[in-house]
Short mmCIF file of C-alpha atoms in Angstrom, two decimals:
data_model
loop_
_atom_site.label_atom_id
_atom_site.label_comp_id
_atom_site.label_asym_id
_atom_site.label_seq_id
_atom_site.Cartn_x
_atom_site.Cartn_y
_atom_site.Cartn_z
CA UNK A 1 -22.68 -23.85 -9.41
CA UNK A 2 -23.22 -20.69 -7.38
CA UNK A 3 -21.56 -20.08 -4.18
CA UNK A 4 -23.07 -19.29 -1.27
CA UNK A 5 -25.30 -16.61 -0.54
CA UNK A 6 -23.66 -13.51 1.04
CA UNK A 7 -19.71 -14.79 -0.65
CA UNK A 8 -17.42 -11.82 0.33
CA UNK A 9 -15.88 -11.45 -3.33
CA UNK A 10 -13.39 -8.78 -2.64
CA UNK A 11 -9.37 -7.81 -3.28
CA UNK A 12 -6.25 -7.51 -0.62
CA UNK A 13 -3.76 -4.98 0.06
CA UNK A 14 -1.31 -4.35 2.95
CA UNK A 15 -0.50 -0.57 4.44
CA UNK A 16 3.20 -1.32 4.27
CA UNK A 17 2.93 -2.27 0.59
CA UNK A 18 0.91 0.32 -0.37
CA UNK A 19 -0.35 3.07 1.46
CA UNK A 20 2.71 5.64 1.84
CA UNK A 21 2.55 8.64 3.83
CA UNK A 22 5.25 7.53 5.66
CA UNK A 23 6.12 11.33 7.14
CA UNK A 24 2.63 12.63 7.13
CA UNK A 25 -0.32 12.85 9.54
CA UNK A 26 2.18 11.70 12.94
CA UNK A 27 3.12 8.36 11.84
CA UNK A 28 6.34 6.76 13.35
CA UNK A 29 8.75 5.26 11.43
CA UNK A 30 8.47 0.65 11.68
CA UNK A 31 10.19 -2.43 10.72
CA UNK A 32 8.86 -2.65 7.32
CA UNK A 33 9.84 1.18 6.31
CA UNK A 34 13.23 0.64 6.75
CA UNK A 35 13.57 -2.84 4.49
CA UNK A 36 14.99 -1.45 1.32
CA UNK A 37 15.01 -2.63 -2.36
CA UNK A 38 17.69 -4.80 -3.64
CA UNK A 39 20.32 -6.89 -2.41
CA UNK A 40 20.30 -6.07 1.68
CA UNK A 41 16.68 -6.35 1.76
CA UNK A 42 16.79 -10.45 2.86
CA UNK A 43 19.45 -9.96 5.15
CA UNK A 44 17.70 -7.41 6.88
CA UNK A 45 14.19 -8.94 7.28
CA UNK A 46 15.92 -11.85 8.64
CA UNK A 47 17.53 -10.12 11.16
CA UNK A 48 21.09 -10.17 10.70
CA UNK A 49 21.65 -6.64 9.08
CA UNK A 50 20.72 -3.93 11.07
CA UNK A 51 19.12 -0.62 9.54
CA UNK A 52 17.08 0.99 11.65
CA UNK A 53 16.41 4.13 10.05
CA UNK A 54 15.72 5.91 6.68
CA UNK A 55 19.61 6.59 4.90
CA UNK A 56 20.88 8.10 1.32
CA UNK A 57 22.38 4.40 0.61
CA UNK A 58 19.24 2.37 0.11
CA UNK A 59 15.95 3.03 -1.56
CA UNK A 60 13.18 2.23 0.46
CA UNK A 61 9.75 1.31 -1.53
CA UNK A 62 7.53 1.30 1.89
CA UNK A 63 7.99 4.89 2.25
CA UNK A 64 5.39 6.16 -0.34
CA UNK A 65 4.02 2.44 -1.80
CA UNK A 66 1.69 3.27 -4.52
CA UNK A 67 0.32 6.52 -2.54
CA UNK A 68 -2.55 5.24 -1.05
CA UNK A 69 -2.20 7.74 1.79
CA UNK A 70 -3.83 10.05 -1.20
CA UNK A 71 -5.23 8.26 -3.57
CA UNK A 72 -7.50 5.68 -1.20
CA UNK A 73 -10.84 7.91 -2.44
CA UNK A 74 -10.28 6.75 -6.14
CA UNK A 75 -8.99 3.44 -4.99
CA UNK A 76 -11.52 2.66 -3.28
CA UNK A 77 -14.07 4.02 -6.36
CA UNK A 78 -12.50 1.38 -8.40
CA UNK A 79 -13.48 -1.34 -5.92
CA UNK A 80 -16.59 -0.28 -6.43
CA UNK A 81 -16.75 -0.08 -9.89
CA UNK A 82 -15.95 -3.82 -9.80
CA UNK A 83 -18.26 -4.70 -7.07
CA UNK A 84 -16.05 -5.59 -4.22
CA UNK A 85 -18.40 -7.31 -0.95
CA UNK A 86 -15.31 -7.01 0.73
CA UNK A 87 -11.75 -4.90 0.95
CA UNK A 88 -8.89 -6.34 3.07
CA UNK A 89 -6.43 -3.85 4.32
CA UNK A 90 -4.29 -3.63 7.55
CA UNK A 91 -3.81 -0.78 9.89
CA UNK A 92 -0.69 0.78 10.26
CA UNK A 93 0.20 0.31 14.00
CA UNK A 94 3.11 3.37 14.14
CA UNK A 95 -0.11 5.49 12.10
CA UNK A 96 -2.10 5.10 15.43
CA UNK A 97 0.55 4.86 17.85
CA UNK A 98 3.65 6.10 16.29
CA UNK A 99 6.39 5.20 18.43
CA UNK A 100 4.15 1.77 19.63
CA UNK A 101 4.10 2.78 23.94
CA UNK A 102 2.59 6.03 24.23
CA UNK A 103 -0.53 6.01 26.15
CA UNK A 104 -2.57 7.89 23.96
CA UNK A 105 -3.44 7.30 20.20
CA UNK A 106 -2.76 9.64 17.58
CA UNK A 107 -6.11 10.81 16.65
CA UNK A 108 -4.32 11.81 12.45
CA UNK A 109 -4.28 8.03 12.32
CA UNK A 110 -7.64 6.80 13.65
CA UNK A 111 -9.67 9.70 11.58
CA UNK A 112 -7.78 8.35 8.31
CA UNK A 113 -8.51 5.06 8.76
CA UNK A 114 -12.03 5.71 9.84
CA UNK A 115 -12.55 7.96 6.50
CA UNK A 116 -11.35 4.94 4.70
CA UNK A 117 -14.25 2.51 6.67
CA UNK A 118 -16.86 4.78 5.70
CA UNK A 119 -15.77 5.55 2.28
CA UNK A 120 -16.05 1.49 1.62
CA UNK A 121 -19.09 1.42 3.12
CA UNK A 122 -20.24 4.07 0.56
CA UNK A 123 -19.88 1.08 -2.13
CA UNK A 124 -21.34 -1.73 -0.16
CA UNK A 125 -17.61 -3.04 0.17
CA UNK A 126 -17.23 -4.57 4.35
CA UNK A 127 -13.93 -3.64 5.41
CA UNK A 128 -11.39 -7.03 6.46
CA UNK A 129 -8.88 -5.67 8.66
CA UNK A 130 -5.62 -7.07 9.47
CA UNK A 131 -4.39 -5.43 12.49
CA UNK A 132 -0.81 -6.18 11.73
CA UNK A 133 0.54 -6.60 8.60
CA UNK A 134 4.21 -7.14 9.61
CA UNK A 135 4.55 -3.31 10.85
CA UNK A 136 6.31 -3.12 14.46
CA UNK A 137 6.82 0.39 15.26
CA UNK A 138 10.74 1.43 15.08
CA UNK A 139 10.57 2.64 18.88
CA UNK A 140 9.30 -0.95 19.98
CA UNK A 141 12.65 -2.70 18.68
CA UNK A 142 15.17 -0.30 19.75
CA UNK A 143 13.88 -0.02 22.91
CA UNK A 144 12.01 -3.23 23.79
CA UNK A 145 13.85 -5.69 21.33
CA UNK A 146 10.63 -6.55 19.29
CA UNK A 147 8.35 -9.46 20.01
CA UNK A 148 10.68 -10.71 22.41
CA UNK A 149 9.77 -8.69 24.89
CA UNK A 150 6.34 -9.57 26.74
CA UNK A 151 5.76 -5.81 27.15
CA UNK A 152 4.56 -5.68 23.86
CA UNK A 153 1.54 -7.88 24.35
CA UNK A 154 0.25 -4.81 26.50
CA UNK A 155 1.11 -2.72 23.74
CA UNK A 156 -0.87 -4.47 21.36
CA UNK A 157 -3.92 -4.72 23.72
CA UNK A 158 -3.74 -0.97 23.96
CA UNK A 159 -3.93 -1.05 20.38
CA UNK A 160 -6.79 -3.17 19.45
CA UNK A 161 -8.72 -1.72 22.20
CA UNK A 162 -8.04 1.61 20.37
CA UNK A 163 -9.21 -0.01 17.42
CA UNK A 164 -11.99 -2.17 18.61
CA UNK A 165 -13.32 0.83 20.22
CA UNK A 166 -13.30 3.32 17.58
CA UNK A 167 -14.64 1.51 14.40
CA UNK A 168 -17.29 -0.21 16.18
CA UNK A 169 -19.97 -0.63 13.60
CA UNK A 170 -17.98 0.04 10.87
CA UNK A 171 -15.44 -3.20 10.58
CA UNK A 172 -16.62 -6.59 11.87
CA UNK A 173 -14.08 -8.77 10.29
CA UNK A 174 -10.77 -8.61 11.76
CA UNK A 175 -7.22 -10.57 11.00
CA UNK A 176 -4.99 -10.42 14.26
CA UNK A 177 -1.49 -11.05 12.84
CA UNK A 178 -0.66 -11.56 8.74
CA UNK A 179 0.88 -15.03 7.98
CA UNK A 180 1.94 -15.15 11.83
CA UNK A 181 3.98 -18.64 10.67
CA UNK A 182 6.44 -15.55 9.12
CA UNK A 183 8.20 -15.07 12.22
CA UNK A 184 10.06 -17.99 12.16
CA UNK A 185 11.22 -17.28 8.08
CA UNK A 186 11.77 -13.66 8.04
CA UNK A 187 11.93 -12.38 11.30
CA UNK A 188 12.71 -8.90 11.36
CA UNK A 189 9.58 -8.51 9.18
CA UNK A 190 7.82 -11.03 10.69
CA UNK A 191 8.75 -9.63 14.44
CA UNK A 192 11.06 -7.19 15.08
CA UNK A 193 14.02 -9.35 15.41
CA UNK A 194 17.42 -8.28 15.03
CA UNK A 195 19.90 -11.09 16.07
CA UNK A 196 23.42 -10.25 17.35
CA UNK A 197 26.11 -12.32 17.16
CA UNK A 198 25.59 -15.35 19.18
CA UNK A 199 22.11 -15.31 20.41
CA UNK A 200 20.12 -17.70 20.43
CA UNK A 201 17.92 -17.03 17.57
CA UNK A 202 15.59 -20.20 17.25
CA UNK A 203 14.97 -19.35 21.06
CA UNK A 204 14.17 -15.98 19.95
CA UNK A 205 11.73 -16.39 17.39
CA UNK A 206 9.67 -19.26 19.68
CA UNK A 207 9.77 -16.17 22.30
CA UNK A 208 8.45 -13.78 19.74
CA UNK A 209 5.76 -16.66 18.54
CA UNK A 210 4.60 -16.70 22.05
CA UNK A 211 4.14 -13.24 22.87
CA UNK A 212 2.05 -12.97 19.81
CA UNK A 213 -0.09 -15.73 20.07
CA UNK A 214 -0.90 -14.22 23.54
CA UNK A 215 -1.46 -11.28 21.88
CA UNK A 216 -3.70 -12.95 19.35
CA UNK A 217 -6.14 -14.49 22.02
CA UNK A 218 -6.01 -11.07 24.28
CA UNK A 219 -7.23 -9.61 20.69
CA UNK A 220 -10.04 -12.21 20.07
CA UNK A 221 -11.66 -11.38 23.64
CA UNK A 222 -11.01 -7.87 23.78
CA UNK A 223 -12.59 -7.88 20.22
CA UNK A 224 -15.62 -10.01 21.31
CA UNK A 225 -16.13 -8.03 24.64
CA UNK A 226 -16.30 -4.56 22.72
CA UNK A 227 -18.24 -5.88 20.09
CA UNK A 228 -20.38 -9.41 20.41
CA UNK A 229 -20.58 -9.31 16.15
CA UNK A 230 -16.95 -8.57 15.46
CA UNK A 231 -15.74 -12.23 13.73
CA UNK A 232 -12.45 -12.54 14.36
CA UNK A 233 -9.43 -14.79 12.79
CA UNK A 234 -5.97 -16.10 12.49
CA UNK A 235 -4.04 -16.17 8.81
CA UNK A 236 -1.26 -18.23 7.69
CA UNK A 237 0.76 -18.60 4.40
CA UNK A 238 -0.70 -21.45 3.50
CA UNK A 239 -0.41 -24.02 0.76
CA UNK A 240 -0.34 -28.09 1.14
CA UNK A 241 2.87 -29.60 1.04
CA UNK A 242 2.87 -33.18 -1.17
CA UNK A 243 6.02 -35.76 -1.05
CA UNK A 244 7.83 -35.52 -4.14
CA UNK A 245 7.93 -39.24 -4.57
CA UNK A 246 6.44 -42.26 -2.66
CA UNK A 247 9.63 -42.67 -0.64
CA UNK A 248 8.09 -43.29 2.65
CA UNK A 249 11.05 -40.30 3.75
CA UNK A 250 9.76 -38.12 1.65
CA UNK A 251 5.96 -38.68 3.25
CA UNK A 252 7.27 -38.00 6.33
CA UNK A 253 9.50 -34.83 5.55
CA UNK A 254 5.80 -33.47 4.09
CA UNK A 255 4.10 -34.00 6.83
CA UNK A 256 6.81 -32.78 9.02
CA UNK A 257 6.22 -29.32 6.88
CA UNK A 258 2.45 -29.10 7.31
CA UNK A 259 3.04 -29.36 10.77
CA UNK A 260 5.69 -26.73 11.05
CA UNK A 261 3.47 -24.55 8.60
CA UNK A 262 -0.09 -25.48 10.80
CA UNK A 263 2.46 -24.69 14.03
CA UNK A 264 0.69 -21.20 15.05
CA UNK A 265 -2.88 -22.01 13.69
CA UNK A 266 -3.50 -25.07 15.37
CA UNK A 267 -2.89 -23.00 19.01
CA UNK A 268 -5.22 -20.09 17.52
CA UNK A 269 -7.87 -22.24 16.58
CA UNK A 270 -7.39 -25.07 19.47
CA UNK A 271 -5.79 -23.14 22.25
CA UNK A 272 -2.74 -25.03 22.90
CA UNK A 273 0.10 -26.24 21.61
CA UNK A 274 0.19 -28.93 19.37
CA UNK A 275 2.33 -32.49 20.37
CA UNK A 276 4.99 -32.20 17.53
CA UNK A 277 5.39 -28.53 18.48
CA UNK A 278 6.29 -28.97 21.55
CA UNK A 279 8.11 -32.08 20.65
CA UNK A 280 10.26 -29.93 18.14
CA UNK A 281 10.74 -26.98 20.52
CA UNK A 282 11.93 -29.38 23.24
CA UNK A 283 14.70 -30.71 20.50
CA UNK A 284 15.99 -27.63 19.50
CA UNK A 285 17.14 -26.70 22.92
CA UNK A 286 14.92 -23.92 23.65
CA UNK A 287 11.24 -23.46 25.74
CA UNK A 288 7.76 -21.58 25.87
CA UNK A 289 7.97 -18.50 28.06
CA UNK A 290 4.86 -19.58 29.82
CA UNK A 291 3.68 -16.87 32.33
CA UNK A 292 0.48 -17.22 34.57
CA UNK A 293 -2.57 -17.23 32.50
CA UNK A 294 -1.06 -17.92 29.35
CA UNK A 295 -2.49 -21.23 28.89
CA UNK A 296 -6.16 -20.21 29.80
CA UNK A 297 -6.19 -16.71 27.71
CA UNK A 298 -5.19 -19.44 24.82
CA UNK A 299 -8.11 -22.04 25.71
CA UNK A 300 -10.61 -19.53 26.21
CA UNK A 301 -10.15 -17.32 23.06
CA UNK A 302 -10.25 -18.91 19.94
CA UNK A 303 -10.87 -17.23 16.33
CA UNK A 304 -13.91 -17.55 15.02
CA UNK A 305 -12.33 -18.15 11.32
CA UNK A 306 -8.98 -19.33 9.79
CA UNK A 307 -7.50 -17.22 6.92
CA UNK A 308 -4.73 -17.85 4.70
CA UNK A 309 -2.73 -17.14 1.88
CA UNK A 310 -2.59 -19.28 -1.42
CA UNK A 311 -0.05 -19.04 -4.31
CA UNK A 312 1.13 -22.43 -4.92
CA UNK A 313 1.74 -26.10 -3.13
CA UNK A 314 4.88 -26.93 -2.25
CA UNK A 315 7.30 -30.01 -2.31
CA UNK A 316 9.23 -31.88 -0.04
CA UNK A 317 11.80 -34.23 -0.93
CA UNK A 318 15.32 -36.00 1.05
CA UNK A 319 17.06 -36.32 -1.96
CA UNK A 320 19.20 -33.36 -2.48
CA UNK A 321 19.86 -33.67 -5.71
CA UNK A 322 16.23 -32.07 -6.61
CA UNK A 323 16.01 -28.64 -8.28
CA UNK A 324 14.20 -26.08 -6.02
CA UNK A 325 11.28 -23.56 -6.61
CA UNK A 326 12.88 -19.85 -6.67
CA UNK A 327 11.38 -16.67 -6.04
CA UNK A 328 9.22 -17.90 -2.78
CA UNK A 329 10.24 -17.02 0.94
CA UNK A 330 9.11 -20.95 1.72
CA UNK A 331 11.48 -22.77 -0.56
CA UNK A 332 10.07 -25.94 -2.16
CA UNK A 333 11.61 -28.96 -4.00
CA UNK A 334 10.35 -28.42 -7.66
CA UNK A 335 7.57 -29.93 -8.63
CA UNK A 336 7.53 -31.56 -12.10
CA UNK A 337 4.04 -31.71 -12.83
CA UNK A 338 3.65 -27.82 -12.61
CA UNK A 339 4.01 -24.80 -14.51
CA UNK A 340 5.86 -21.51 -13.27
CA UNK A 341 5.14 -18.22 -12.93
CA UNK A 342 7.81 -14.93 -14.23
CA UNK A 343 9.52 -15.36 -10.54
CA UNK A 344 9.37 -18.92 -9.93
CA UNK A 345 6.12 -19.83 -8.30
CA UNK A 346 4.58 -22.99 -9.12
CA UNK A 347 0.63 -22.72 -10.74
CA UNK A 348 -1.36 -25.37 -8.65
CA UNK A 349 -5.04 -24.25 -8.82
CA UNK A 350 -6.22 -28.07 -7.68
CA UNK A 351 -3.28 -27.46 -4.52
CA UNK A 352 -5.80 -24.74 -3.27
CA UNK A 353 -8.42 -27.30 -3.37
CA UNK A 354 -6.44 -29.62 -1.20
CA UNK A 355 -5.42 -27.05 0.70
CA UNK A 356 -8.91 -25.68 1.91
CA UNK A 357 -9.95 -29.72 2.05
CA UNK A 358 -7.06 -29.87 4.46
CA UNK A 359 -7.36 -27.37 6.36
CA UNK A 360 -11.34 -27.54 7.26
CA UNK A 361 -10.81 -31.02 7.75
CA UNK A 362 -8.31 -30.28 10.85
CA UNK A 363 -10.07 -27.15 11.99
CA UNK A 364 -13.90 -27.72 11.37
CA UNK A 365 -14.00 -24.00 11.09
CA UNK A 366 -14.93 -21.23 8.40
CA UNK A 367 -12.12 -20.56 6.00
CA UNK A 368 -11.26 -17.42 3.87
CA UNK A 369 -8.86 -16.93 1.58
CA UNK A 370 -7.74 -13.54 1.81
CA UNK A 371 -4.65 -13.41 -0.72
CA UNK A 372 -4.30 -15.46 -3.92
CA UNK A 373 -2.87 -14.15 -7.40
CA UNK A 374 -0.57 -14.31 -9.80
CA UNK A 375 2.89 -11.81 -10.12
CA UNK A 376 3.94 -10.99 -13.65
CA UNK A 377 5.60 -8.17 -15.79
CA UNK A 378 2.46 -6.57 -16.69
CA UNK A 379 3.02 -4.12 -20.21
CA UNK A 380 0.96 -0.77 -20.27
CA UNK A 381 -0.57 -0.54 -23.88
CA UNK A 382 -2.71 1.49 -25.16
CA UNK A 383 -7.12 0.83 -25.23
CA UNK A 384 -7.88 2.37 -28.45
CA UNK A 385 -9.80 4.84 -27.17
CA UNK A 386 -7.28 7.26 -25.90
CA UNK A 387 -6.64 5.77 -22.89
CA UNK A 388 -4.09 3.10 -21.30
CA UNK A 389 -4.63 -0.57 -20.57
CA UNK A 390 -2.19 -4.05 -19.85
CA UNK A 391 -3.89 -7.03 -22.18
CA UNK A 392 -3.15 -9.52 -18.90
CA UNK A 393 -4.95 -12.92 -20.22
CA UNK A 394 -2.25 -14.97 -18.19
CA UNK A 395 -4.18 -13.12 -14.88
CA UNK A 396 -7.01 -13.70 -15.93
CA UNK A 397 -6.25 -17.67 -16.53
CA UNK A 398 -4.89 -17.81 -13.14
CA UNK A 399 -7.74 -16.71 -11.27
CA UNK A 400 -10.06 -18.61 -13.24
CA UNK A 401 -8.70 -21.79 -12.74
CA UNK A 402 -8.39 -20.94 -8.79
CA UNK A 403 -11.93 -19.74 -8.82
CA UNK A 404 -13.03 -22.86 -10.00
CA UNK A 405 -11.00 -24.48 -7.12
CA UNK A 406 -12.71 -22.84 -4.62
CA UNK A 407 -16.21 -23.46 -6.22
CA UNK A 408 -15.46 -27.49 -6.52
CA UNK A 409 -14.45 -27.46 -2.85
CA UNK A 410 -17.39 -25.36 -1.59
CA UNK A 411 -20.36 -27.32 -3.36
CA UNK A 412 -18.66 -30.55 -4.23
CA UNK A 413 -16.51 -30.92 -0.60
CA UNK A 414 -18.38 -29.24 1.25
CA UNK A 415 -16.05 -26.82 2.30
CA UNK A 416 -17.37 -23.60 4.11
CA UNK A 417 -15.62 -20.72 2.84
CA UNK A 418 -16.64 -17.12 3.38
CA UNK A 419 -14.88 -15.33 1.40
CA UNK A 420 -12.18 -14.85 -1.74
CA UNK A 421 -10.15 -11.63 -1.53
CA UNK A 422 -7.22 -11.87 -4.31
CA UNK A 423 -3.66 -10.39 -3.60
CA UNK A 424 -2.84 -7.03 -4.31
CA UNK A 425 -6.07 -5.65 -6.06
CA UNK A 426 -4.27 -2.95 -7.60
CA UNK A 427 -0.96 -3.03 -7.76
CA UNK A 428 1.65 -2.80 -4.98
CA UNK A 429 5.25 -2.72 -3.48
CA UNK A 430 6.46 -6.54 -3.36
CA UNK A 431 7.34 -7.77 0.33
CA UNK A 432 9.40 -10.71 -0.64
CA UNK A 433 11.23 -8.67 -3.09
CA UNK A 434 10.31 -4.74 -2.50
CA UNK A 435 9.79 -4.68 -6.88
CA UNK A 436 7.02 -2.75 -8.52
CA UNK A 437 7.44 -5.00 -11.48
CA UNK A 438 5.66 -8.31 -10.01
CA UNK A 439 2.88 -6.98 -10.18
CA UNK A 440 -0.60 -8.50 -9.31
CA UNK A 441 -3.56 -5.96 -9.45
CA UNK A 442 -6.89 -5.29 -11.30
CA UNK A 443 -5.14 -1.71 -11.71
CA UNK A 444 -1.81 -0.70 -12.99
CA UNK A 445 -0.11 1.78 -10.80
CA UNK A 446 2.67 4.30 -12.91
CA UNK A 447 5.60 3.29 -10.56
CA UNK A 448 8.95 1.36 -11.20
CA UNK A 449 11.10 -0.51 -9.00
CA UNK A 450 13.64 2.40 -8.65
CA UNK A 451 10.33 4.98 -6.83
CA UNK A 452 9.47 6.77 -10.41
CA UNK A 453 6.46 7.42 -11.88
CA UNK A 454 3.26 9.50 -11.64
CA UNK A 455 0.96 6.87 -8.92
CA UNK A 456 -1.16 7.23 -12.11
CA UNK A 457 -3.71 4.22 -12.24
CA UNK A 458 -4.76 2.48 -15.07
CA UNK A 459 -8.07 -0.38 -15.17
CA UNK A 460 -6.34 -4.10 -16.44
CA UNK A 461 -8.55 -6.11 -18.93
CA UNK A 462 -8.99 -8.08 -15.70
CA UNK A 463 -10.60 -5.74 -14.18
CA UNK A 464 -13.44 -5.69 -16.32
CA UNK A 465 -13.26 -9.66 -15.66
CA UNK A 466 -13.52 -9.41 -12.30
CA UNK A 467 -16.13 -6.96 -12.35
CA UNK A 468 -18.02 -9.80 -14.47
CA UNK A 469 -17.23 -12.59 -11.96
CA UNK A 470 -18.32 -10.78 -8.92
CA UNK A 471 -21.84 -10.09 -10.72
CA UNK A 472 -22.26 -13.11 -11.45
CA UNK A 473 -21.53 -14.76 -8.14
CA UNK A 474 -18.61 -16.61 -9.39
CA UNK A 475 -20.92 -18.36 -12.30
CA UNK A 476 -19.24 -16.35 -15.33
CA UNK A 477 -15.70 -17.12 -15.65
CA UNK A 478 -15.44 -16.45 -19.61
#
């Protein structure tokens, strides 16, 4: 069957991941510049090691991406060529205000970004703007600690007001935070945090949470007030969590997981705080910093949509003698009925089904999935006519199966679901693991985990596939 009428087919991307440019056009240094390849890059998104700046031990794959900062006018001409409705991206926050508290913008970043709208709008493609992608500028967390400190909410508002201001017209579909559940997984990436040696740090990430929900619903009225036909919406990692057996313990540890995963959503798309979340907050010891006004700018300013990301289900179990999923940032008992991707992932195309069943069931509001795809060793071979290609069926598979998903819960569930945007349209920088070599794109960039190569692009036998899907409204999958 054909999905609906006006379907925002489209790709993802993230500045952080790829755009570069790190040095040029006034951008400030952030959190996600300084989290390097290889084995301190976990420590130091969750906090505990502290590099705050760029140094000659570590190699740092943020810093240039895939060169976006030069290459968006042919990046964006491949979008085209495939038909993209829709582009996702996410502003750089140190690109507009470099160190994060200065009171006026940097006018480098806003004209970039604003060449980028209108070159999308050239194709046809709408822009879908996350407004942060993870990136805190450097400045903020030295001086202010992160999200911990309420004086960023005011930061932010000068921000999207900045933002909300300048592209009017030319973006109507905004993202407030990416996968906001991250703070409480990674939060140095997620937030800003760095711990030191015995804080509290449950306490501080709940703070952090706070501040940036706050932020969230200051965004989502500012947004509305400068622009009645902006939509605007939350995103979470998503991806149902099932009981690994009927053990009535295991039921309850998977529900206990959706909740904890549904945690920030449910107060973005209700207004308040959930029960268990304040149930669970109260039993770790720690407490909302509620300020005056909190808990109406909450009620009052709902998103208008509920975005998430979808790479696989995930398992919980009490019996710890179950093998876990690797490669995720969410770990996962190991679910037997499923296959696995290169790094570990489980391949649940029916999970994204239940997942978008799920979650419009306990929302009752539109859904988009803005980040779905599949990371694999992709092998650059030649076309046969002179030119360079990767043969990636296994892609192709992936997203087919997915797509099919999606269509089953749209027109057999009933499901309303705006759009599809798949992760990392061309290829990109890793965030779990900084690598070049999971890569996910439509186009193969010339760039290795170690910062060689030429940025050279190269169109995927998927892309043509795409291209085909997107023509056809989602009705040729062949």
């Amino acid at each position: 069957m054909a999905f609906p009428k006006g379907f925002l087919w489209g790709g993802a991307t993230a500045a952080n991941q790829c755009e570069g440019g790190y040095k040029e056009g006034g951008r400030g240094l952030a959190n996600v510049d300084v989290c390097p390849h290889g084995e301190d890059r976990f420590p130091v998104m969750l906090g505990h090691k502290h590099i705050t700046a760029i140094d000659d031990e570590h190699y740092f794959p943020a810093l240039e991406g895939v060169d976006f900062y030069h290459h968006w006018k042919e990046d964006i001409a491949y979008y085209g060529e495939m038909g993209f409705k829709t582009y996702r991206m996410s502003i750089a926050w140190s690109r507009i205000f470099p160190n994060g508290d200065e009171e006026e913008p940097n006018e480098e970043g806003l004209k970039f970004y604003e060449d980028v709208f209108k070159e999308c709008h050239k194709y046809g493609i709408e822009p879908l703007v996350t407004i942060t992608h993870f990136d805190c500028p450097m400045h903020l967390i030295l001086e202010y600690g992160g999200w911990k400190n309420r004086k960023l909410i005011d930061f932010y508002k000068r921000l999207v007001t900045v933002l909300f201001t300048r592209y009017k017209g030319l973006v109507h579909y905004w993202l407030t935070f990416n996968e906001i559940n991250m703070i409480l997984a990674l939060p140095f990436m997620g937030a800003g945090l760095m711990f030191e040696e015995g804080e509290n740090e449950q306490q501080a990430k709940y703070t952090a949470a706070h501040h940036e929900l706050v932020a969230s619903a200051w965004a989502t009225k500012i947004g509305h007030e400068i622009d009645p036909d902006n939509k605007i919406g939350c995103m979470l990692a998503g991806g149902r969590c099932y009981p690994l057996t009927s053990d009535p313990a295991d039921v309850w540890k998977a529900m206990q997981r959706d909740d904890e995963n549904y945690f920030f959503i449910d107060v973005q798309s209700r207004g308040y705080y959930s029960r268990y979340a304040l149930k669970q907050i109260e039993r770790e010891g720690c407490t909302i910093p509620w300020e005056e006004g909190d808990e109406e700018i909450l009620r009052q300013n709902t998103v208008d949509f509920i975005s998430f990301s979808y790479y696989s289900s995930r398992c919980a179990t009490t019996h710890e003698e179950v093998n876990q999923t690797s490669g995720n940032v969410f770990a996962s008992a190991k679910n037997p009925y499923l296959k696995t991707s290169e790094w570990g992932w489980q391949i649940d195309p029916l999970g994204l089904r239940i997942t978008l069943n799920s979650l419009y069931e306990r929302y009752q509001k539109p859904l988009f999935i803005v980040e779905n795809g599949l990371g694999a060793k992709d092998e650059l071979v030649d076309d046969g006519q002179g030119g360079k290609t990767v043969i990636d069926d296994y892609r192709i598979d992936y997203l087919r199966e997915h797509i099919k998903a999606m269509d089953a819960a749209i027109n057999e569930d009933g499901v309303e679901l705006w759009g599809y945007t798949t992760w990392g349209c061309i290829d990109l920088v890793s965030a779990s693991t900084g690598e070049m070599a999971k890569r996910y794109g439509f186009v193969y960039v010339d760039r290795d985990n170690q910062g060689n190569g030429t940025f050279k692009r190269y169109r995927k036998k998927s892309f043509g596939w795409y291209k085909k899907v997107i023509a056809s409204d989602g009705t040729d999958l062949d």
